[in-house]
GROMACS .gro file of C-alpha atoms in nm:
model
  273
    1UNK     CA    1   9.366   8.414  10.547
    2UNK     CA    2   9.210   8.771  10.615
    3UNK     CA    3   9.445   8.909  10.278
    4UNK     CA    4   9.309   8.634  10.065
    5UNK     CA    5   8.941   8.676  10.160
    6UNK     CA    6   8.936   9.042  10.197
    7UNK     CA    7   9.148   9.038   9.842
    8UNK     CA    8   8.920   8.755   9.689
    9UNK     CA    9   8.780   8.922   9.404
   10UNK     CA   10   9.127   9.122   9.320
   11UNK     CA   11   9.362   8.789   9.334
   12UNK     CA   12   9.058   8.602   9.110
   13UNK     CA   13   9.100   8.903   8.858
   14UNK     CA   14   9.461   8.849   8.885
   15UNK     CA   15   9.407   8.509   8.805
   16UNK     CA   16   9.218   8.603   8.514
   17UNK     CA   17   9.480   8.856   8.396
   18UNK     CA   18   9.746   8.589   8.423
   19UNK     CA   19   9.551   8.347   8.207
   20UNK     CA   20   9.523   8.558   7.924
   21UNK     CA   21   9.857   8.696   7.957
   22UNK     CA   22   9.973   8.278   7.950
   23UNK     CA   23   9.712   8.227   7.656
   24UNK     CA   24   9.858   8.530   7.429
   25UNK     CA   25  10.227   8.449   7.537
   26UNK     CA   26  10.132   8.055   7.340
   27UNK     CA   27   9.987   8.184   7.057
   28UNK     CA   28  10.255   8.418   6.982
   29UNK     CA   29  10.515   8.129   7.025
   30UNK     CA   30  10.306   7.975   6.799
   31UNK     CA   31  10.253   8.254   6.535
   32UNK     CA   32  10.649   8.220   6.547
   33UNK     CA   33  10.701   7.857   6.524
   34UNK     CA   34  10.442   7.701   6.312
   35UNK     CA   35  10.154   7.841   6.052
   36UNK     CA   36   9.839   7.970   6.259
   37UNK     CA   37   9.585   7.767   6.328
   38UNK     CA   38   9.236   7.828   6.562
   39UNK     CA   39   9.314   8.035   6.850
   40UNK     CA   40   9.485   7.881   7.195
   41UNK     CA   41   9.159   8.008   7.349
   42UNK     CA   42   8.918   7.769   7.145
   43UNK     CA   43   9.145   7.451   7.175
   44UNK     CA   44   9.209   7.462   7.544
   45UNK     CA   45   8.932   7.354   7.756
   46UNK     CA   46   8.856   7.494   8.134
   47UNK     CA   47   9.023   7.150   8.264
   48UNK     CA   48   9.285   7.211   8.047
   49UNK     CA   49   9.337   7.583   8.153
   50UNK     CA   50   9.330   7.557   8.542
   51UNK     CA   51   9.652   7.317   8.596
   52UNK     CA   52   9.823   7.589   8.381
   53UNK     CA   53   9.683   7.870   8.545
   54UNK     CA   54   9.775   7.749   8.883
   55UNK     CA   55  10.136   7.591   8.783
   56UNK     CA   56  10.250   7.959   8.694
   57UNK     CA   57  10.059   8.130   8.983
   58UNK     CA   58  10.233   7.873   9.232
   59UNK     CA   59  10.563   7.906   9.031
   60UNK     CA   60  10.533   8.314   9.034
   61UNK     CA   61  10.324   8.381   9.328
   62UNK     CA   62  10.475   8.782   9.344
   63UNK     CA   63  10.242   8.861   9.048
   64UNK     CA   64   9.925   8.817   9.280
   65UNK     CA   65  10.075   9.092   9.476
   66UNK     CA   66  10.197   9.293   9.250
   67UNK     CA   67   9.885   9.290   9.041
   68UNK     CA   68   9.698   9.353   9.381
   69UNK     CA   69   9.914   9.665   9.455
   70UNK     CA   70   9.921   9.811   9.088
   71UNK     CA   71   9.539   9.824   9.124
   72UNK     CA   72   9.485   9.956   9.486
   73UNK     CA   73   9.776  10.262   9.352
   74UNK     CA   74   9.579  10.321   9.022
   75UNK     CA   75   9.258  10.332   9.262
   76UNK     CA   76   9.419  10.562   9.498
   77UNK     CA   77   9.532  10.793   9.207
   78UNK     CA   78   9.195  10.827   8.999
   79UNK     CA   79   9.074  10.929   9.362
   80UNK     CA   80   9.346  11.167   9.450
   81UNK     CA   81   9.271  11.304   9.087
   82UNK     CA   82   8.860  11.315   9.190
   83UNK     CA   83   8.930  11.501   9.478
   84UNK     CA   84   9.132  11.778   9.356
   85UNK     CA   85   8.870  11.806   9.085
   86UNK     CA   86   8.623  11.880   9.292
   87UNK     CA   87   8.858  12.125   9.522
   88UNK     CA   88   8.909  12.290   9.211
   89UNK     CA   89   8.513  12.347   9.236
   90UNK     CA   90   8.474  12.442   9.526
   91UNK     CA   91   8.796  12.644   9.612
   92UNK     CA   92   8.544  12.978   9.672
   93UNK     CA   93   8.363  12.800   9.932
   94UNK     CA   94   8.637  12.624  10.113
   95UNK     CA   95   8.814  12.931  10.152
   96UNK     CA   96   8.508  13.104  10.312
   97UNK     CA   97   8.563  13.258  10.618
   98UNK     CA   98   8.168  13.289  10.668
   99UNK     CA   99   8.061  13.114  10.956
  100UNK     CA  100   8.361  12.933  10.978
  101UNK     CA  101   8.650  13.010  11.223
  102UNK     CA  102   9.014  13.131  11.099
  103UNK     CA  103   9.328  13.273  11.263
  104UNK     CA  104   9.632  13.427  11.184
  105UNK     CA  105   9.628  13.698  10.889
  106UNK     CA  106   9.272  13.754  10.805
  107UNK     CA  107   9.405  13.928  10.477
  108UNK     CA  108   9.661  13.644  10.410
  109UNK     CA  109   9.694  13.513  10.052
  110UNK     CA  110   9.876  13.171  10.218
  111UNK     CA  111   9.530  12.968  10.282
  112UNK     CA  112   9.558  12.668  10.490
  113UNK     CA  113   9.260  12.517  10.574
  114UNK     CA  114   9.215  12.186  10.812
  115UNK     CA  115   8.875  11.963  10.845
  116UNK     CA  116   8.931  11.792  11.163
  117UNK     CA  117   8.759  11.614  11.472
  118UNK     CA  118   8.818  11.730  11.838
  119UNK     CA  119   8.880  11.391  11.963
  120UNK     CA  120   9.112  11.280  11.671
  121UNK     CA  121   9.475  11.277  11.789
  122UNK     CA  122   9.627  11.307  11.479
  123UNK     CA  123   9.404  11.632  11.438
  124UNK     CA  124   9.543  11.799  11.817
  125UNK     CA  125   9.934  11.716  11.686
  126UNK     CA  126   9.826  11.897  11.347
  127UNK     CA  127   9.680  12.212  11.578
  128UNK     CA  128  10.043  12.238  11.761
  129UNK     CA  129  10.182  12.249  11.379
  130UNK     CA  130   9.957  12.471  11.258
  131UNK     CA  131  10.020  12.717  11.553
  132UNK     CA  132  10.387  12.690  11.478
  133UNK     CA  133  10.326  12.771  11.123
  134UNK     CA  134  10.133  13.082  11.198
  135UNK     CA  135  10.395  13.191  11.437
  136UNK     CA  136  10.631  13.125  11.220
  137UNK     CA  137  10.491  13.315  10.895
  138UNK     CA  138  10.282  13.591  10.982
  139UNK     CA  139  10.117  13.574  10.616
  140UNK     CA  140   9.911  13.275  10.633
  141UNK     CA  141   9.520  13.211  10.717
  142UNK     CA  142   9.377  12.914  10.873
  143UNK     CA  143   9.075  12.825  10.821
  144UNK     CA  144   8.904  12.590  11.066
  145UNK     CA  145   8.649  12.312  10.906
  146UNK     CA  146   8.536  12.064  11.267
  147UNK     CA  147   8.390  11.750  11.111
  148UNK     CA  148   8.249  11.541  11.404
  149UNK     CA  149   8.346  11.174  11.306
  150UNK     CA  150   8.428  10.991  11.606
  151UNK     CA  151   8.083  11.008  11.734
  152UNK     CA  152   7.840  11.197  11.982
  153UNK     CA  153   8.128  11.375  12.184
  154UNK     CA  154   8.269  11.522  11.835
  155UNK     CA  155   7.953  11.670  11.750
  156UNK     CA  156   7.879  11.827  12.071
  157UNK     CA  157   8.268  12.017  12.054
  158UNK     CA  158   8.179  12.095  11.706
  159UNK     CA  159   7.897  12.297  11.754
  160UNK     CA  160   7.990  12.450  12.072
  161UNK     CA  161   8.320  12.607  11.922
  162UNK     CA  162   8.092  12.711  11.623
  163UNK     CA  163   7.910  12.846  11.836
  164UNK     CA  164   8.173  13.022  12.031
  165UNK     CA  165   8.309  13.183  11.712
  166UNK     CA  166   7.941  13.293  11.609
  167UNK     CA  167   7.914  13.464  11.984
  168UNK     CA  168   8.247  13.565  12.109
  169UNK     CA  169   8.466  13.528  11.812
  170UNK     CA  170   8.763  13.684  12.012
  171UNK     CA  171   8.741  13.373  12.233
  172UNK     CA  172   8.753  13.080  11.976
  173UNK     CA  173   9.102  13.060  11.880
  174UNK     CA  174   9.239  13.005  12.248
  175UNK     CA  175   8.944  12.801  12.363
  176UNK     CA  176   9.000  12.608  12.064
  177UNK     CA  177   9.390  12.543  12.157
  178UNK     CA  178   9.281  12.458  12.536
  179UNK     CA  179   9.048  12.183  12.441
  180UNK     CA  180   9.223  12.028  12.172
  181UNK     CA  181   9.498  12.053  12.423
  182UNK     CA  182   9.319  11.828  12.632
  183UNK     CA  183   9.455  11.400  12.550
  184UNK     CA  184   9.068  11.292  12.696
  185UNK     CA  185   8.823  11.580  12.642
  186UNK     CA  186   8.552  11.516  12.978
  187UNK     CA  187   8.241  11.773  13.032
  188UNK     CA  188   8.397  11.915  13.335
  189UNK     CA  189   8.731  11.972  13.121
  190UNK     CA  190   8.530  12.193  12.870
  191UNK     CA  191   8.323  12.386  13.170
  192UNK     CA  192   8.667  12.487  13.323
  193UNK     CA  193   8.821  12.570  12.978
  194UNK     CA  194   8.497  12.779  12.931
  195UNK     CA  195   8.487  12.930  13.279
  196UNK     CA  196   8.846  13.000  13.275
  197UNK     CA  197   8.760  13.210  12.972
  198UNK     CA  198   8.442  13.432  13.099
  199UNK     CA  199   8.215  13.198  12.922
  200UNK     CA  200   7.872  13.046  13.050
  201UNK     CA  201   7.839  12.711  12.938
  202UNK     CA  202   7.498  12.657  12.983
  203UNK     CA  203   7.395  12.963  12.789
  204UNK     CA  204   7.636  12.865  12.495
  205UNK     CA  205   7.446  12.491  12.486
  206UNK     CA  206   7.115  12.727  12.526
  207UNK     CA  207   7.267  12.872  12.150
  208UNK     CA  208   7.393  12.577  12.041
  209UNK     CA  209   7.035  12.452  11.968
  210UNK     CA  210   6.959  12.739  11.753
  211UNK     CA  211   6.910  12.638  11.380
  212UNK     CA  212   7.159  12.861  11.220
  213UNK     CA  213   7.420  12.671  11.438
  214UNK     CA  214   7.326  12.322  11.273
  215UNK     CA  215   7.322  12.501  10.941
  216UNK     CA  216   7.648  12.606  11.000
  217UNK     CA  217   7.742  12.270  11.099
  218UNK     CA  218   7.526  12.073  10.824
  219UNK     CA  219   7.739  12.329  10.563
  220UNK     CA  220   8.092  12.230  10.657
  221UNK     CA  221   7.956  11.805  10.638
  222UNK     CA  222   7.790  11.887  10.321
  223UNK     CA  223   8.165  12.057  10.177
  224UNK     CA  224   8.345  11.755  10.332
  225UNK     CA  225   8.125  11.496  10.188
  226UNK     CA  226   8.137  11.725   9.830
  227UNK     CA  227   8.489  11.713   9.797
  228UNK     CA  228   8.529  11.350   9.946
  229UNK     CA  229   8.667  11.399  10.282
  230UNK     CA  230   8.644  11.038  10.479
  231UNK     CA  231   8.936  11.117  10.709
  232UNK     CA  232   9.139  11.333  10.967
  233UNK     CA  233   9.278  11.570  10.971
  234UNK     CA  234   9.270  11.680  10.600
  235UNK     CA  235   9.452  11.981  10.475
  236UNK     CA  236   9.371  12.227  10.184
  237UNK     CA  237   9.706  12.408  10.103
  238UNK     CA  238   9.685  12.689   9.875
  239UNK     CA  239   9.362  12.483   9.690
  240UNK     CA  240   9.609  12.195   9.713
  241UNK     CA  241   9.485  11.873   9.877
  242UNK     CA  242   9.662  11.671  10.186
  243UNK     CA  243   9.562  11.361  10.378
  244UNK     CA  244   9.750  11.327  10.678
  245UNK     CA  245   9.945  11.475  10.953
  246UNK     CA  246  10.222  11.708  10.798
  247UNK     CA  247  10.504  11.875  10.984
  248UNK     CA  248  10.571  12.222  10.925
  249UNK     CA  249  10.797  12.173  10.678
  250UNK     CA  250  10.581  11.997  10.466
  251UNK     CA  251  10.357  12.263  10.511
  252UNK     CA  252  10.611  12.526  10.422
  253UNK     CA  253  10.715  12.319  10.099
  254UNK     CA  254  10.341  12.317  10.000
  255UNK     CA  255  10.271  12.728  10.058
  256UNK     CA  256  10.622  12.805   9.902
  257UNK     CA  257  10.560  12.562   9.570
  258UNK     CA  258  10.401  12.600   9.255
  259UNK     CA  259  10.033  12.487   9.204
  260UNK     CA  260  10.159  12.215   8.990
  261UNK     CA  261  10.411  12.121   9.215
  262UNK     CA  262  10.336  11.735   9.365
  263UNK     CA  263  10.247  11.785   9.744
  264UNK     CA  264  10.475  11.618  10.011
  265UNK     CA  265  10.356  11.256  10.158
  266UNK     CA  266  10.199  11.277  10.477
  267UNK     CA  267  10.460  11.207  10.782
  268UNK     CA  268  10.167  10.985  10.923
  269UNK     CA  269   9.870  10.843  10.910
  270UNK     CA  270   9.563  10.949  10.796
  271UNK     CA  271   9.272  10.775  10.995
  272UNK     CA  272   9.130  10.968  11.280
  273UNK     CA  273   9.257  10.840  11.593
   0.00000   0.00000   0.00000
């Protein structure tokens, strides 16, 4: 019941699809069989159509689905298309490293860059692959994008590891690795993370409220929402784009390959958790 009412203007287009095709498959019998005469569309009548209609759909009730599917995978790929487009565009400014957080080989040509939440789980197993990646090939960047999406929490981690990196830049990387570290990410988890680090919290939150902190932060949303980022995590290999979890592998696959080269499918999925 949910598929058919969520679905109800796809399986009515269907519907609509499979009438015609019915309609053109009779007149070309016809063409074949007997001297044209007025179109099948003129001489059948609405009561005339529906039985028809619904004898083949209840006869051949795959093409529903099938028409269903071939529609959401055309969607999917004009938007896959729409995306890299407008990665294509903005390549220079998703590679930035200004005001936004990297590791591993600052002069590295291998650019991997991940928008992600701090209380997305998918987003903390990609962090453990990333930090296998960089250990194992000492020539790639990442770039860190935070995109707070799961709520007030998210936002708060967001700007207090931007501003971490703006303030003590040395100390991002393994702050950043403690906390998403963490499976439930409490206040007194991130004071002792901080702490353990020679951090104040209460004079980063003093910072945090600065303005070019939420510029910072306002910057990275503004590039997600520009290139169409509605998900975590989200990777940007080599100016490539990934949706997904990917193992390192994948990853590998996707540094070593040629632009044109058709990216790996994610291992998992894509929805922040």
């Amino acid at each position: 019941m949910d598929f058919m009412e969520s679905n109800r203007g796809k399986i009515l287009f269907a519907l609509f699809v499979c009438m015609i095709a019915f309609i053109g498959y009779r007149s070309a019998n016809r063409t074949m069989t007997q001297p044209l005469e007025a179109p099948a569309s003129a001489s059948l009548s609405k009561e005339a159509i529906e039985p028809i209609i619904k004898e083949y759909i209840l006869n051949n009730p795959e093409v529903i689905i099938e028409s269903v599917e071939s529609m959401q995978k055309r969607k999917s790929q004009d938007m896959e298309k729409q995306i890299q487009s407008n990665i294509d565009a903005k390549r220079s400014e998703i590679e930035s490293t200004v005001g936004s957080p990297f590791a591993g080989n600052q002069d590295g040509n291998m650019i991997v860059v991940m928008f992600y939440d701090y209380n997305c789980n998918y987003c903390k197993k990609a962090n453990e692959v990333l930090n296998q990646l960089m250990d194992a090939d000492k020539s790639v960047k990442v770039i860190y994008k935070p995109i707070p999406i799961l709520g007030p929490n998210s936002e708060y981690l967001s700007k207090l590891m931007l501003t971490i990196y703006k303030t003590s830049p040395d100390k991002f990387k393994v702050i950043h690795d403690n906390i998403m570290g963490l499976k439930q990410i409490e206040k007194s988890d991130i004071e002792g993370v901080v702490t353990k680090n020679g951090l104040n919290l209460g004079v980063l939150e003093a910072a945090m409220t600065k303005p070019e902190i939420q510029e910072l932060q306002t910057q990275i949303m503004n590039l997600a929402a520009a290139i169409h980022i509605n998900g975590a995590p989200v990777f940007i290999i080599n100016g490539r784009f990934n949706q997904g979890l990917m193992d390192v592998d994948m990853m590998k696959q996707m540094l070593a390959s040629p632009p044109e080269a058709p990216a790996p499918a994610p291992a998992e999925p894509s929805k922040a958790e």
